[in-house]
Structure formats: structure tokens, C-alpha cells
PDB file of C-alpha atoms and ligand atoms in Angstrom:
ATOM      1  CA  UNK A   1     179.374  54.686 136.295  1.00  0.00           C
ATOM      2  CA  UNK A   2     180.503  54.325 132.662  1.00  0.00           C
ATOM      3  CA  UNK A   3     179.116  56.990 130.343  1.00  0.00           C
ATOM      4  CA  UNK A   4     179.517  56.961 126.552  1.00  0.00           C
ATOM      5  CA  UNK A   5     178.914  60.110 124.490  1.00  0.00           C
ATOM      6  CA  UNK A   6     178.163  59.939 120.753  1.00  0.00           C
ATOM      7  CA  UNK A   7     179.692  62.965 119.072  1.00  0.00           C
ATOM      8  CA  UNK A   8     179.624  63.925 115.403  1.00  0.00           C
ATOM      9  CA  UNK A   9     181.882  66.294 113.519  1.00  0.00           C
ATOM     10  CA  UNK A  10     179.732  68.491 111.266  1.00  0.00           C
ATOM     11  CA  UNK A  11     180.444  71.243 108.739  1.00  0.00           C
ATOM     12  CA  UNK A  12     180.216  74.682 110.317  1.00  0.00           C
ATOM     13  CA  UNK A  13     176.725  75.569 109.036  1.00  0.00           C
ATOM     14  CA  UNK A  14     177.528  78.875 107.441  1.00  0.00           C
ATOM     15  CA  UNK A  15     180.250  77.151 105.436  1.00  0.00           C
ATOM     16  CA  UNK A  16     178.107  74.377 103.890  1.00  0.00           C
ATOM     17  CA  UNK A  17     178.991  73.776 100.238  1.00  0.00           C
ATOM     18  CA  UNK A  18     177.397  71.204  97.944  1.00  0.00           C
ATOM     19  CA  UNK A  19     179.435  69.296  95.339  1.00  0.00           C
ATOM     20  CA  UNK A  20     177.552  70.340  92.125  1.00  0.00           C
ATOM     21  CA  UNK A  21     178.502  67.047  90.382  1.00  0.00           C
ATOM     22  CA  UNK A  22     178.029  64.432  93.151  1.00  0.00           C
ATOM     23  CA  UNK A  23     175.248  66.389  94.913  1.00  0.00           C
ATOM     24  CA  UNK A  24     176.821  65.593  98.283  1.00  0.00           C
ATOM     25  CA  UNK A  25     178.161  67.824 101.059  1.00  0.00           C
ATOM     26  CA  UNK A  26     181.781  68.988 100.511  1.00  0.00           C
ATOM     27  CA  UNK A  27     183.476  68.088 103.842  1.00  0.00           C
ATOM     28  CA  UNK A  28     187.174  68.334 102.889  1.00  0.00           C
ATOM     29  CA  UNK A  29     188.724  71.657 103.817  1.00  0.00           C
ATOM     30  CA  UNK A  30     185.415  72.939 105.214  1.00  0.00           C
ATOM     31  CA  UNK A  31     185.758  74.177 108.814  1.00  0.00           C
ATOM     32  CA  UNK A  32     184.130  71.546 110.995  1.00  0.00           C
ATOM     33  CA  UNK A  33     182.767  71.781 114.499  1.00  0.00           C
ATOM     34  CA  UNK A  34     181.496  69.523 117.267  1.00  0.00           C
ATOM     35  CA  UNK A  35     177.756  69.117 116.610  1.00  0.00           C
ATOM     36  CA  UNK A  36     176.116  71.636 118.992  1.00  0.00           C
ATOM     37  CA  UNK A  37     173.661  69.195 120.635  1.00  0.00           C
ATOM     38  CA  UNK A  38     176.600  66.806 121.199  1.00  0.00           C
ATOM     39  CA  UNK A  39     178.402  69.505 123.180  1.00  0.00           C
ATOM     40  CA  UNK A  40     175.348  69.537 125.475  1.00  0.00           C
ATOM     41  CA  UNK A  41     175.437  65.729 125.673  1.00  0.00           C
ATOM     42  CA  UNK A  42     179.128  65.831 126.640  1.00  0.00           C
ATOM     43  CA  UNK A  43     178.569  68.634 129.172  1.00  0.00           C
ATOM     44  CA  UNK A  44     175.826  66.542 130.819  1.00  0.00           C
ATOM     45  CA  UNK A  45     178.201  63.565 131.039  1.00  0.00           C
ATOM     46  CA  UNK A  46     180.942  65.733 132.589  1.00  0.00           C
ATOM     47  CA  UNK A  47     178.504  67.166 135.170  1.00  0.00           C
ATOM     48  CA  UNK A  48     177.494  63.588 136.131  1.00  0.00           C
ATOM     49  CA  UNK A  49     181.208  62.712 136.382  1.00  0.00           C
ATOM     50  CA  UNK A  50     181.623  65.601 138.857  1.00  0.00           C
ATOM     51  CA  UNK A  51     178.529  64.502 140.834  1.00  0.00           C
ATOM     52  CA  UNK A  52     179.328  60.762 140.940  1.00  0.00           C
ATOM     53  CA  UNK A  53     183.005  59.962 141.751  1.00  0.00           C
ATOM     54  CA  UNK A  54     184.471  57.038 139.794  1.00  0.00           C
ATOM     55  CA  UNK A  55     182.481  57.920 136.688  1.00  0.00           C
ATOM     56  CA  UNK A  56     184.317  57.694 133.355  1.00  0.00           C
ATOM     57  CA  UNK A  57     183.355  59.487 130.117  1.00  0.00           C
ATOM     58  CA  UNK A  58     184.233  57.961 126.722  1.00  0.00           C
ATOM     59  CA  UNK A  59     183.447  59.846 123.508  1.00  0.00           C
ATOM     60  CA  UNK A  60     182.827  57.807 120.355  1.00  0.00           C
ATOM     61  CA  UNK A  61     182.480  59.075 116.799  1.00  0.00           C
ATOM     62  CA  UNK A  62     182.132  57.608 113.319  1.00  0.00           C
ATOM     63  CA  UNK A  63     183.847  59.846 110.820  1.00  0.00           C
ATOM     64  CA  UNK A  64     186.749  60.686 108.532  1.00  0.00           C
ATOM     65  CA  UNK A  65     190.322  60.891 109.992  1.00  0.00           C
ATOM     66  CA  UNK A  66     189.987  64.666 110.513  1.00  0.00           C
ATOM     67  CA  UNK A  67     187.283  63.972 113.108  1.00  0.00           C
ATOM     68  CA  UNK A  68     190.181  63.546 115.567  1.00  0.00           C
ATOM     69  CA  UNK A  69     190.240  67.376 115.882  1.00  0.00           C
ATOM     70  CA  UNK A  70     186.681  67.324 117.201  1.00  0.00           C
ATOM     71  CA  UNK A  71     187.558  64.440 119.551  1.00  0.00           C
ATOM     72  CA  UNK A  72     190.533  66.375 120.950  1.00  0.00           C
ATOM     73  CA  UNK A  73     188.114  69.191 121.732  1.00  0.00           C
ATOM     74  CA  UNK A  74     185.980  66.676 123.672  1.00  0.00           C
ATOM     75  CA  UNK A  75     189.081  65.463 125.564  1.00  0.00           C
ATOM     76  CA  UNK A  76     190.017  69.084 126.314  1.00  0.00           C
ATOM     77  CA  UNK A  77     186.505  69.645 127.720  1.00  0.00           C
ATOM     78  CA  UNK A  78     187.170  66.783 130.136  1.00  0.00           C
ATOM     79  CA  UNK A  79     186.365  63.445 128.491  1.00  0.00           C
ATOM     80  CA  UNK A  80     188.587  60.566 129.721  1.00  0.00           C
ATOM     81  CA  UNK A  81     189.041  58.782 126.409  1.00  0.00           C
ATOM     82  CA  UNK A  82     188.039  59.075 122.748  1.00  0.00           C
ATOM     83  CA  UNK A  83     187.382  56.465 120.063  1.00  0.00           C
ATOM     84  CA  UNK A  84     187.113  57.173 116.321  1.00  0.00           C
ATOM     85  CA  UNK A  85     185.406  54.642 114.055  1.00  0.00           C
ATOM     86  CA  UNK A  86     187.027  55.447 110.729  1.00  0.00           C
ATOM     87  CA  UNK A  87     187.278  53.524 107.469  1.00  0.00           C
ATOM     88  CA  UNK A  88     186.376  54.035 103.811  1.00  0.00           C
ATOM     89  CA  UNK A  89     183.921  51.172 104.392  1.00  0.00           C
ATOM     90  CA  UNK A  90     181.842  53.546 106.564  1.00  0.00           C
ATOM     91  CA  UNK A  91     181.513  56.124 103.741  1.00  0.00           C
ATOM     92  CA  UNK A  92     178.034  57.134 102.530  1.00  0.00           C
ATOM     93  CA  UNK A  93     176.350  55.695 105.622  1.00  0.00           C
ATOM     94  CA  UNK A  94     172.740  56.651 106.229  1.00  0.00           C
ATOM     95  CA  UNK A  95     171.358  56.670 109.746  1.00  0.00           C
ATOM     96  CA  UNK A  96     170.669  52.934 109.605  1.00  0.00           C
ATOM     97  CA  UNK A  97     174.306  52.124 108.826  1.00  0.00           C
ATOM     98  CA  UNK A  98     175.630  54.829 111.150  1.00  0.00           C
ATOM     99  CA  UNK A  99     173.738  53.415 114.130  1.00  0.00           C
ATOM    100  CA  UNK A 100     174.864  49.866 113.253  1.00  0.00           C
ATOM    101  CA  UNK A 101     178.487  51.022 113.251  1.00  0.00           C
ATOM    102  CA  UNK A 102     178.159  53.041 116.472  1.00  0.00           C
ATOM    103  CA  UNK A 103     176.445  50.121 118.218  1.00  0.00           C
ATOM    104  CA  UNK A 104     179.254  47.776 117.125  1.00  0.00           C
ATOM    105  CA  UNK A 105     181.853  50.228 118.463  1.00  0.00           C
ATOM    106  CA  UNK A 106     179.964  50.599 121.754  1.00  0.00           C
ATOM    107  CA  UNK A 107     179.723  46.803 122.160  1.00  0.00           C
ATOM    108  CA  UNK A 108     183.522  46.641 121.823  1.00  0.00           C
ATOM    109  CA  UNK A 109     183.806  49.231 124.614  1.00  0.00           C
ATOM    110  CA  UNK A 110     182.027  46.753 126.872  1.00  0.00           C
ATOM    111  CA  UNK A 111     179.507  47.273 129.678  1.00  0.00           C
ATOM    112  CA  UNK A 112     178.092  50.791 130.021  1.00  0.00           C
ATOM    113  CA  UNK A 113     175.511  52.514 132.229  1.00  0.00           C
ATOM    114  CA  UNK A 114     174.488  55.495 130.108  1.00  0.00           C
ATOM    115  CA  UNK A 115     174.811  56.714 126.504  1.00  0.00           C
ATOM    116  CA  UNK A 116     174.338  60.418 125.835  1.00  0.00           C
ATOM    117  CA  UNK A 117     173.816  61.589 122.252  1.00  0.00           C
ATOM    118  CA  UNK A 118     172.668  64.854 120.698  1.00  0.00           C
ATOM    119  CA  UNK A 119     169.021  65.160 119.695  1.00  0.00           C
ATOM    120  CA  UNK A 120     170.037  66.085 116.121  1.00  0.00           C
ATOM    121  CA  UNK A 121     173.033  66.657 113.847  1.00  0.00           C
ATOM    122  CA  UNK A 122     172.971  69.994 112.042  1.00  0.00           C
ATOM    123  CA  UNK A 123     173.935  68.462 108.651  1.00  0.00           C
ATOM    124  CA  UNK A 124     171.823  65.277 108.221  1.00  0.00           C
ATOM    125  CA  UNK A 125     169.190  66.726 110.588  1.00  0.00           C
ATOM    126  CA  UNK A 126     167.298  63.398 110.954  1.00  0.00           C
ATOM    127  CA  UNK A 127     167.424  62.970 114.770  1.00  0.00           C
ATOM    128  CA  UNK A 128     167.323  59.222 114.100  1.00  0.00           C
ATOM    129  CA  UNK A 129     170.745  57.946 115.187  1.00  0.00           C
ATOM    130  CA  UNK A 130     170.249  58.162 118.974  1.00  0.00           C
ATOM    131  CA  UNK A 131     167.068  56.018 119.191  1.00  0.00           C
ATOM    132  CA  UNK A 132     168.321  53.699 116.398  1.00  0.00           C
ATOM    133  CA  UNK A 133     171.553  53.016 118.314  1.00  0.00           C
ATOM    134  CA  UNK A 134     169.528  52.244 121.440  1.00  0.00           C
ATOM    135  CA  UNK A 135     167.395  49.842 119.421  1.00  0.00           C
ATOM    136  CA  UNK A 136     170.463  48.000 118.153  1.00  0.00           C
ATOM    137  CA  UNK A 137     171.880  47.710 121.683  1.00  0.00           C
ATOM    138  CA  UNK A 138     168.529  46.538 123.057  1.00  0.00           C
ATOM    139  CA  UNK A 139     168.270  49.373 125.605  1.00  0.00           C
ATOM    140  CA  UNK A 140     165.550  52.006 126.131  1.00  0.00           C
ATOM    141  CA  UNK A 141     165.948  55.602 124.954  1.00  0.00           C
ATOM    142  CA  UNK A 142     164.508  58.973 125.911  1.00  0.00           C
ATOM    143  CA  UNK A 143     164.838  61.827 123.426  1.00  0.00           C
ATOM    144  CA  UNK A 144     164.697  65.635 123.869  1.00  0.00           C
ATOM    145  CA  UNK A 145     166.080  65.537 127.426  1.00  0.00           C
ATOM    146  CA  UNK A 146     166.025  69.055 128.933  1.00  0.00           C
ATOM    147  CA  UNK A 147     166.982  68.063 132.513  1.00  0.00           C
ATOM    148  CA  UNK A 148     168.572  65.126 134.336  1.00  0.00           C
ATOM    149  CA  UNK A 149     166.848  65.158 137.729  1.00  0.00           C
ATOM    150  CA  UNK A 150     168.390  62.212 139.561  1.00  0.00           C
ATOM    151  CA  UNK A 151     170.166  58.893 139.222  1.00  0.00           C
ATOM    152  CA  UNK A 152     168.769  56.024 141.302  1.00  0.00           C
ATOM    153  CA  UNK A 153     170.244  52.516 141.790  1.00  0.00           C
ATOM    154  CA  UNK A 154     169.248  51.152 138.354  1.00  0.00           C
ATOM    155  CA  UNK A 155     167.363  54.012 136.772  1.00  0.00           C
ATOM    156  CA  UNK A 156     167.572  57.691 135.872  1.00  0.00           C
ATOM    157  CA  UNK A 157     164.862  60.369 136.160  1.00  0.00           C
ATOM    158  CA  UNK A 158     164.774  62.993 133.395  1.00  0.00           C
ATOM    159  CA  UNK A 159     162.540  65.742 131.986  1.00  0.00           C
ATOM    160  CA  UNK A 160     161.611  65.289 128.329  1.00  0.00           C
ATOM    161  CA  UNK A 161     160.830  68.466 126.440  1.00  0.00           C
ATOM    162  CA  UNK A 162     157.388  68.683 124.810  1.00  0.00           C
ATOM    163  CA  UNK A 163     155.982  71.460 122.662  1.00  0.00           C
ATOM    164  CA  UNK A 164     153.745  72.665 125.443  1.00  0.00           C
ATOM    165  CA  UNK A 165     155.703  71.671 128.548  1.00  0.00           C
ATOM    166  CA  UNK A 166     157.625  68.578 129.611  1.00  0.00           C
ATOM    167  CA  UNK A 167     157.116  65.101 130.990  1.00  0.00           C
ATOM    168  CA  UNK A 168     159.061  63.437 133.801  1.00  0.00           C
ATOM    169  CA  UNK A 169     160.336  59.978 132.827  1.00  0.00           C
ATOM    170  CA  UNK A 170     162.112  57.364 134.928  1.00  0.00           C
ATOM    171  CA  UNK A 171     164.011  54.956 132.661  1.00  0.00           C
ATOM    172  CA  UNK A 172     165.952  51.773 133.459  1.00  0.00           C
ATOM    173  CA  UNK A 173     169.717  51.906 132.911  1.00  0.00           C
ATOM    174  CA  UNK A 174     171.621  51.173 130.765  1.00  0.00           C
ATOM    175  CA  UNK A 175     169.785  53.509 128.390  1.00  0.00           C
ATOM    176  CA  UNK A 176     170.284  56.205 125.734  1.00  0.00           C
ATOM    177  CA  UNK A 177     169.357  59.856 126.319  1.00  0.00           C
ATOM    178  CA  UNK A 178     169.414  62.508 123.578  1.00  0.00           C
ATOM    179  CA  UNK A 179     170.257  66.055 124.643  1.00  0.00           C
ATOM    180  CA  UNK A 180     168.790  69.394 123.609  1.00  0.00           C
ATOM    181  CA  UNK A 181     170.424  72.790 124.130  1.00  0.00           C
ATOM    182  CA  UNK A 182     168.157  73.640 127.080  1.00  0.00           C
ATOM    183  CA  UNK A 183     169.908  70.861 129.073  1.00  0.00           C
ATOM    184  CA  UNK A 184     172.975  72.962 129.932  1.00  0.00           C
ATOM    185  CA  UNK A 185     175.656  75.465 128.894  1.00  0.00           C
ATOM    186  CA  UNK A 186     178.695  73.538 127.568  1.00  0.00           C
ATOM    187  CA  UNK A 187     181.930  74.507 129.346  1.00  0.00           C
ATOM    188  CA  UNK A 188     184.920  76.080 127.644  1.00  0.00           C
ATOM    189  CA  UNK A 189     188.278  74.333 127.385  1.00  0.00           C
ATOM    190  CA  UNK A 190     191.247  75.780 129.221  1.00  0.00           C
ATOM    191  CA  UNK A 191     194.696  76.090 127.577  1.00  0.00           C
ATOM    192  CA  UNK A 192     196.025  73.533 130.035  1.00  0.00           C
ATOM    193  CA  UNK A 193     193.252  71.097 129.117  1.00  0.00           C
ATOM    194  CA  UNK A 194     193.950  71.576 125.389  1.00  0.00           C
ATOM    195  CA  UNK A 195     197.644  70.806 125.956  1.00  0.00           C
ATOM    196  CA  UNK A 196     196.670  67.748 128.039  1.00  0.00           C
ATOM    197  CA  UNK A 197     194.261  66.626 125.309  1.00  0.00           C
ATOM    198  CA  UNK A 198     197.060  66.593 122.729  1.00  0.00           C
ATOM    199  CA  UNK A 199     199.059  64.181 124.921  1.00  0.00           C
ATOM    200  CA  UNK A 200     196.207  61.655 124.974  1.00  0.00           C
ATOM    201  CA  UNK A 201     195.960  58.775 122.490  1.00  0.00           C
ATOM    202  CA  UNK A 202     192.800  58.588 120.354  1.00  0.00           C
ATOM    203  CA  UNK A 203     191.819  54.975 119.621  1.00  0.00           C
ATOM    204  CA  UNK A 204     190.966  54.418 115.946  1.00  0.00           C
ATOM    205  CA  UNK A 205     188.960  51.339 114.929  1.00  0.00           C
ATOM    206  CA  UNK A 206     187.951  50.162 111.453  1.00  0.00           C
ATOM    207  CA  UNK A 207     185.269  47.624 110.460  1.00  0.00           C
ATOM    208  CA  UNK A 208     187.465  44.617 111.333  1.00  0.00           C
ATOM    209  CA  UNK A 209     188.204  45.967 114.818  1.00  0.00           C
ATOM    210  CA  UNK A 210     184.461  46.116 115.560  1.00  0.00           C
ATOM    211  CA  UNK A 211     183.534  42.852 113.774  1.00  0.00           C
ATOM    212  CA  UNK A 212     181.485  44.411 111.011  1.00  0.00           C
ATOM    213  CA  UNK A 213     181.453  42.938 107.517  1.00  0.00           C
ATOM    214  CA  UNK A 214     181.831  45.547 104.723  1.00  0.00           C
ATOM    215  CA  UNK A 215     178.263  44.657 103.697  1.00  0.00           C
ATOM    216  CA  UNK A 216     177.046  45.758 107.150  1.00  0.00           C
ATOM    217  CA  UNK A 217     178.339  49.312 106.992  1.00  0.00           C
ATOM    218  CA  UNK A 218     178.507  52.417 104.863  1.00  0.00           C
ATOM    219  CA  UNK A 219     176.672  52.747 101.558  1.00  0.00           C
ATOM    220  CA  UNK A 220     176.314  48.920 101.306  1.00  0.00           C
ATOM    221  CA  UNK A 221     174.126  48.855 104.392  1.00  0.00           C
ATOM    222  CA  UNK A 222     172.215  52.067 103.715  1.00  0.00           C
ATOM    223  CA  UNK A 223     168.589  51.673 102.591  1.00  0.00           C
ATOM    224  CA  UNK A 224     168.497  55.485 102.294  1.00  0.00           C
ATOM    225  CA  UNK A 225     170.908  56.970  99.815  1.00  0.00           C
ATOM    226  CA  UNK A 226     171.216  60.704  99.511  1.00  0.00           C
ATOM    227  CA  UNK A 227     170.371  61.042  95.812  1.00  0.00           C
ATOM    228  CA  UNK A 228     171.109  64.723  95.579  1.00  0.00           C
ATOM    229  CA  UNK A 229     171.458  67.548  98.028  1.00  0.00           C
ATOM    230  CA  UNK A 230     171.299  71.090  96.783  1.00  0.00           C
ATOM    231  CA  UNK A 231     171.029  74.632  98.036  1.00  0.00           C
ATOM    232  CA  UNK A 232     167.450  75.701  97.366  1.00  0.00           C
ATOM    233  CA  UNK A 233     167.199  78.758  95.065  1.00  0.00           C
ATOM    234  CA  UNK A 234     166.830  81.967  97.111  1.00  0.00           C
ATOM    235  CA  UNK A 235     163.174  82.975  97.546  1.00  0.00           C
ATOM    236  CA  UNK A 236     161.995  85.924  95.376  1.00  0.00           C
ATOM    237  CA  UNK A 237     161.881  89.351  97.063  1.00  0.00           C
ATOM    238  CA  UNK A 238     158.571  90.001  98.844  1.00  0.00           C
ATOM    239  CA  UNK A 239     156.338  92.824  97.499  1.00  0.00           C
ATOM    240  CA  UNK A 240     155.011  95.583  99.769  1.00  0.00           C
ATOM    241  CA  UNK A 241     151.423  96.529  99.021  1.00  0.00           C
ATOM    242  CA  UNK A 242     150.548 100.201  99.523  1.00  0.00           C
ATOM    243  CA  UNK A 243     147.287 102.207  99.702  1.00  0.00           C
ATOM    244  CA  UNK A 244     144.297 102.067 102.019  1.00  0.00           C
ATOM    245  CA  UNK A 245     143.444  98.812 103.736  1.00  0.00           C
ATOM    246  CA  UNK A 246     140.576  97.993 101.330  1.00  0.00           C
ATOM    247  CA  UNK A 247     142.873  98.808  98.345  1.00  0.00           C
ATOM    248  CA  UNK A 248     145.646  96.560  99.733  1.00  0.00           C
ATOM    249  CA  UNK A 249     143.143  93.762 100.459  1.00  0.00           C
ATOM    250  CA  UNK A 250     141.763  94.009  96.916  1.00  0.00           C
ATOM    251  CA  UNK A 251     145.285  94.006  95.433  1.00  0.00           C
ATOM    252  CA  UNK A 252     146.223  90.945  97.551  1.00  0.00           C
ATOM    253  CA  UNK A 253     143.150  89.012  96.442  1.00  0.00           C
ATOM    254  CA  UNK A 254     143.935  89.904  92.823  1.00  0.00           C
ATOM    255  CA  UNK A 255     147.529  88.636  93.164  1.00  0.00           C
ATOM    256  CA  UNK A 256     146.424  85.405  94.896  1.00  0.00           C
ATOM    257  CA  UNK A 257     143.934  84.835  92.070  1.00  0.00           C
ATOM    258  CA  UNK A 258     146.690  85.414  89.487  1.00  0.00           C
ATOM    259  CA  UNK A 259     148.746  82.712  91.308  1.00  0.00           C
ATOM    260  CA  UNK A 260     145.643  80.424  91.436  1.00  0.00           C
ATOM    261  CA  UNK A 261     145.923  80.413  95.207  1.00  0.00           C
ATOM    262  CA  UNK A 262     142.355  81.628  95.388  1.00  0.00           C
TER     263      UNK A 262
HETATM  264  C1  LIG B   1     171.857  66.884 103.710  1.00  0.00           C
HETATM  265  C2  LIG B   1     171.826  65.461 104.227  1.00  0.00           C
HETATM  266  C3  LIG B   1     170.625  64.788 104.307  1.00  0.00           C
HETATM  267  C4  LIG B   1     170.592  63.466 104.794  1.00  0.00           C
HETATM  268  N1  LIG B   1     169.396  62.836 104.853  1.00  0.00           N
HETATM  269  C5  LIG B   1     169.361  61.564 105.348  1.00  0.00           C
HETATM  270  C6  LIG B   1     168.118  60.867 105.459  1.00  0.00           C
HETATM  271  O1  LIG B   1     167.056  61.388 105.112  1.00  0.00           O
HETATM  272  N2  LIG B   1     168.121  59.609 105.947  1.00  0.00           N
HETATM  273  C7  LIG B   1     169.266  58.994 106.319  1.00  0.00           C
HETATM  274  O2  LIG B   1     169.214  57.855 106.772  1.00  0.00           O
HETATM  275  N3  LIG B   1     170.466  59.626 106.238  1.00  0.00           N
HETATM  276  C8  LIG B   1     170.513  60.890 105.754  1.00  0.00           C
HETATM  277  N4  LIG B   1     171.706  61.530 105.664  1.00  0.00           N
HETATM  278  C9  LIG B   1     172.913  60.815 106.078  1.00  0.00           C
HETATM  279  C10 LIG B   1     173.078  61.054 107.577  1.00  0.00           C
HETATM  280  O3  LIG B   1     173.492  62.354 107.769  1.00  0.00           O
HETATM  281  C11 LIG B   1     174.154  60.160 108.100  1.00  0.00           C
HETATM  282  O4  LIG B   1     173.670  58.899 108.141  1.00  0.00           O
HETATM  283  C12 LIG B   1     174.631  60.534 109.478  1.00  0.00           C
HETATM  284  O5  LIG B   1     175.726  59.780 109.825  1.00  0.00           O
HETATM  285  C13 LIG B   1     173.659  60.357 110.596  1.00  0.00           C
HETATM  286  O6  LIG B   1     172.479  61.012 110.450  1.00  0.00           O
HETATM  287  P1  LIG B   1     172.231  62.507 110.946  1.00  0.00           P
HETATM  288  O7  LIG B   1     173.316  63.368 110.473  1.00  0.00           O
HETATM  289  O8  LIG B   1     170.856  62.865 110.573  1.00  0.00           O
HETATM  290  O9  LIG B   1     172.339  62.394 112.541  1.00  0.00           O
HETATM  291  P2  LIG B   1     171.186  62.552 113.655  1.00  0.00           P
HETATM  292  O10 LIG B   1     170.332  61.347 113.707  1.00  0.00           O
HETATM  293  O11 LIG B   1     170.465  63.868 113.517  1.00  0.00           O
HETATM  294  O12 LIG B   1     172.174  62.598 114.931  1.00  0.00           O
HETATM  295  C14 LIG B   1     171.641  62.499 116.211  1.00  0.00           C
HETATM  296  C15 LIG B   1     172.804  62.242 117.152  1.00  0.00           C
HETATM  297  O13 LIG B   1     173.395  60.962 116.884  1.00  0.00           O
HETATM  298  C16 LIG B   1     174.806  61.022 117.080  1.00  0.00           C
HETATM  299  N5  LIG B   1     175.485  60.795 115.789  1.00  0.00           N
HETATM  300  C17 LIG B   1     175.011  60.959 114.518  1.00  0.00           C
HETATM  301  N6  LIG B   1     175.969  60.650 113.594  1.00  0.00           N
HETATM  302  C18 LIG B   1     177.076  60.302 114.317  1.00  0.00           C
HETATM  303  C19 LIG B   1     178.406  59.914 113.976  1.00  0.00           C
HETATM  304  N7  LIG B   1     178.773  59.803 112.699  1.00  0.00           N
HETATM  305  N8  LIG B   1     179.289  59.646 114.982  1.00  0.00           N
HETATM  306  C20 LIG B   1     178.901  59.751 116.301  1.00  0.00           C
HETATM  307  N9  LIG B   1     177.670  60.135 116.697  1.00  0.00           N
HETATM  308  C21 LIG B   1     176.779  60.397 115.726  1.00  0.00           C
HETATM  309  C22 LIG B   1     175.120  62.432 117.588  1.00  0.00           C
HETATM  310  O14 LIG B   1     175.070  62.438 119.001  1.00  0.00           O
HETATM  311  C23 LIG B   1     173.961  63.231 117.001  1.00  0.00           C
HETATM  312  O15 LIG B   1     173.649  64.408 117.720  1.00  0.00           O
HETATM  313  C24 LIG B   1     171.777  62.836 105.190  1.00  0.00           C
HETATM  314  C25 LIG B   1     172.989  63.530 105.130  1.00  0.00           C
HETATM  315  C26 LIG B   1     173.014  64.825 104.658  1.00  0.00           C
HETATM  316  C27 LIG B   1     174.304  65.546 104.645  1.00  0.00           C
END
């Protein structure tokens, strides 16, 4: 079985800084991590590799050159190979352009049985790229996967998380599944695996390597452009009302009236 994992390098959330002039996320020099849901996607792929001998796991990412650090982490967790799609031409990509680029990279990797992605990236937060990539590759997708029950000859049976429970879905392979944290507990890397990971070659492809015209990727191919991102002003301090219950109720109504909420 050939499994491909889509993994994104994201700013470590409590380090997010916004460029006050460009209104975009400052990524340079900001500690980056493997997107948490993608660690669950990779862990699921590695567990399938252990269950089904002959399975290979390839991690693919679209990102700046420093995304190789995140890919080495994936190799140290146990991935067989890693591919980075990196070029200035990919800059400013929205989810539409990101999924086009990932799909082009995956086509170049050839035939596959299963793609595992994270449900959501903690920076863009759109949860769009997984299903969009499936759409571009013409394969079905199941999102919010909390359990992989079984793999049959040409299909896979999974549990999809719902607000009030879950549904069991059997989907034809090849397909795309997006992982949530309930799916598993990602493994830790061992020192030996980290050393091994640094001996492995990471394949780096640009737009020419994956047959994409500059107009088909990055900002040029992005219907959605992040106009401005900003840190919302901190909310004002709450006010504690005191007195008897009727007094507090009366004071609350008064305040809501002053704010025209009543
Ligand atoms: C604050 C902010 C807001 C944004 N808002 C929007 C918006 O409203 N609409 C829009 O189109 N774009 C938006 N973007 C741009 C968007 O982040 C990028 O297009 C990004 O590459 C993909 O979207 P996402 O981060 O939401 O990923 P998601 O769709 O949340 O990612 C889901 C999964 O897809 C895979 N994946 C996503 N990106 C990559 C990658 N680069 N390499 C490998 N796998 C990947 C991962 O497995 C990930 O878990 C925003 C970016 C920022 C920083």
C-alpha cells in the first residue's frame, strides 16, 4: 500500500506575530512546528505501515525552505521519504492554490492508495485543503476521521466524528482522509531515528518539476487573498455585579439598556 501524508509547517501558536505593515503572519525566525492534526495523520499512516507489510509512507509539504526541519521530524517519526514543494511562485497561496500545488506534487509521486491529511491547520484554520486536494485528484474524501476500523480489498472503513456521535463510512480507495486528534497519540522520535532522518535526502520540487505554470500557483492562482490579518484588541475586563439577586438583576438590565442590548 502507498500512503501519502500532507504535512504543514505552522508557527508555534503562542509565538504568532503579525507584520504591522503587510498585515501577514511573520514566519521568518518564528519557531515552527508540525501542524498538530498532521502529526495524527502521520501516526495513522505509520500504524497502517506496521499492520500491513510492504506499505510505504511519503510525506509531502508545500512551504518555505525551512519546512525541511518539519519534514525531518516526520522522517524521524518513521516516514520513508519526504518531498518539499518549495518556490517563490508558491508564495501567498490560498487554499485553492495550495491544493492545486499539492495535487500536482502528488500526481508526480504516481499511483497511491491513501492520502492522510490533518483536519485543520492551526494558522489558516480553514480545513479546506484536504477535501480540495481530493477534488483535484478526482478521489473521494472523508473528513474528521476519529478511527480507522479496517482496510478491505479496495475500500477502507472509518468512523467520522460528529457533534453528537459518529458515523461509520466505507469509502473506495484511493481516497483522502482528514485526521482529528482523537484518532491517535502521535509517537515520539528516538535519538537513533533523528540521526537516521538526517542521513535521508529530502526531495525538493519547484513549479517546473510538477508541471505547474506560475499562473497556476501562489498568489496568481488565489481567488482569496488575505487582505489583512491582525491580533484582535484584548477584550475589556468583565465587571462583577454585587448586592442581592434582585439588585444585581436590576443593575444588569440597566447596563444592557445603556448598551442598547435591551
Ligand atoms: C490568518 C490566516 C487566514 C487565512 N485565511 C484564508 C482563507 O480564508 N481562505 C483561504 O483560501 N486561505 C486563507 N489563508 C491562507 C491559507 O492558510 C493557505 O492557503 C494555506 O496554505 C492552506 O490553508 P489552511 O492553512 O487553512 O490549511 P487547512 O485547510 O486548515 O489544512 C488542512 C490540512 O491540509 C494539509 N495542508 C494545508 N496546507 C498545507 C501545505 N502547505 N503543505 C502540506 N499540507 C498542507 C494539512 O494536512 C492540513 O492539516 C489564511 C492564512 C492565514 C495565515
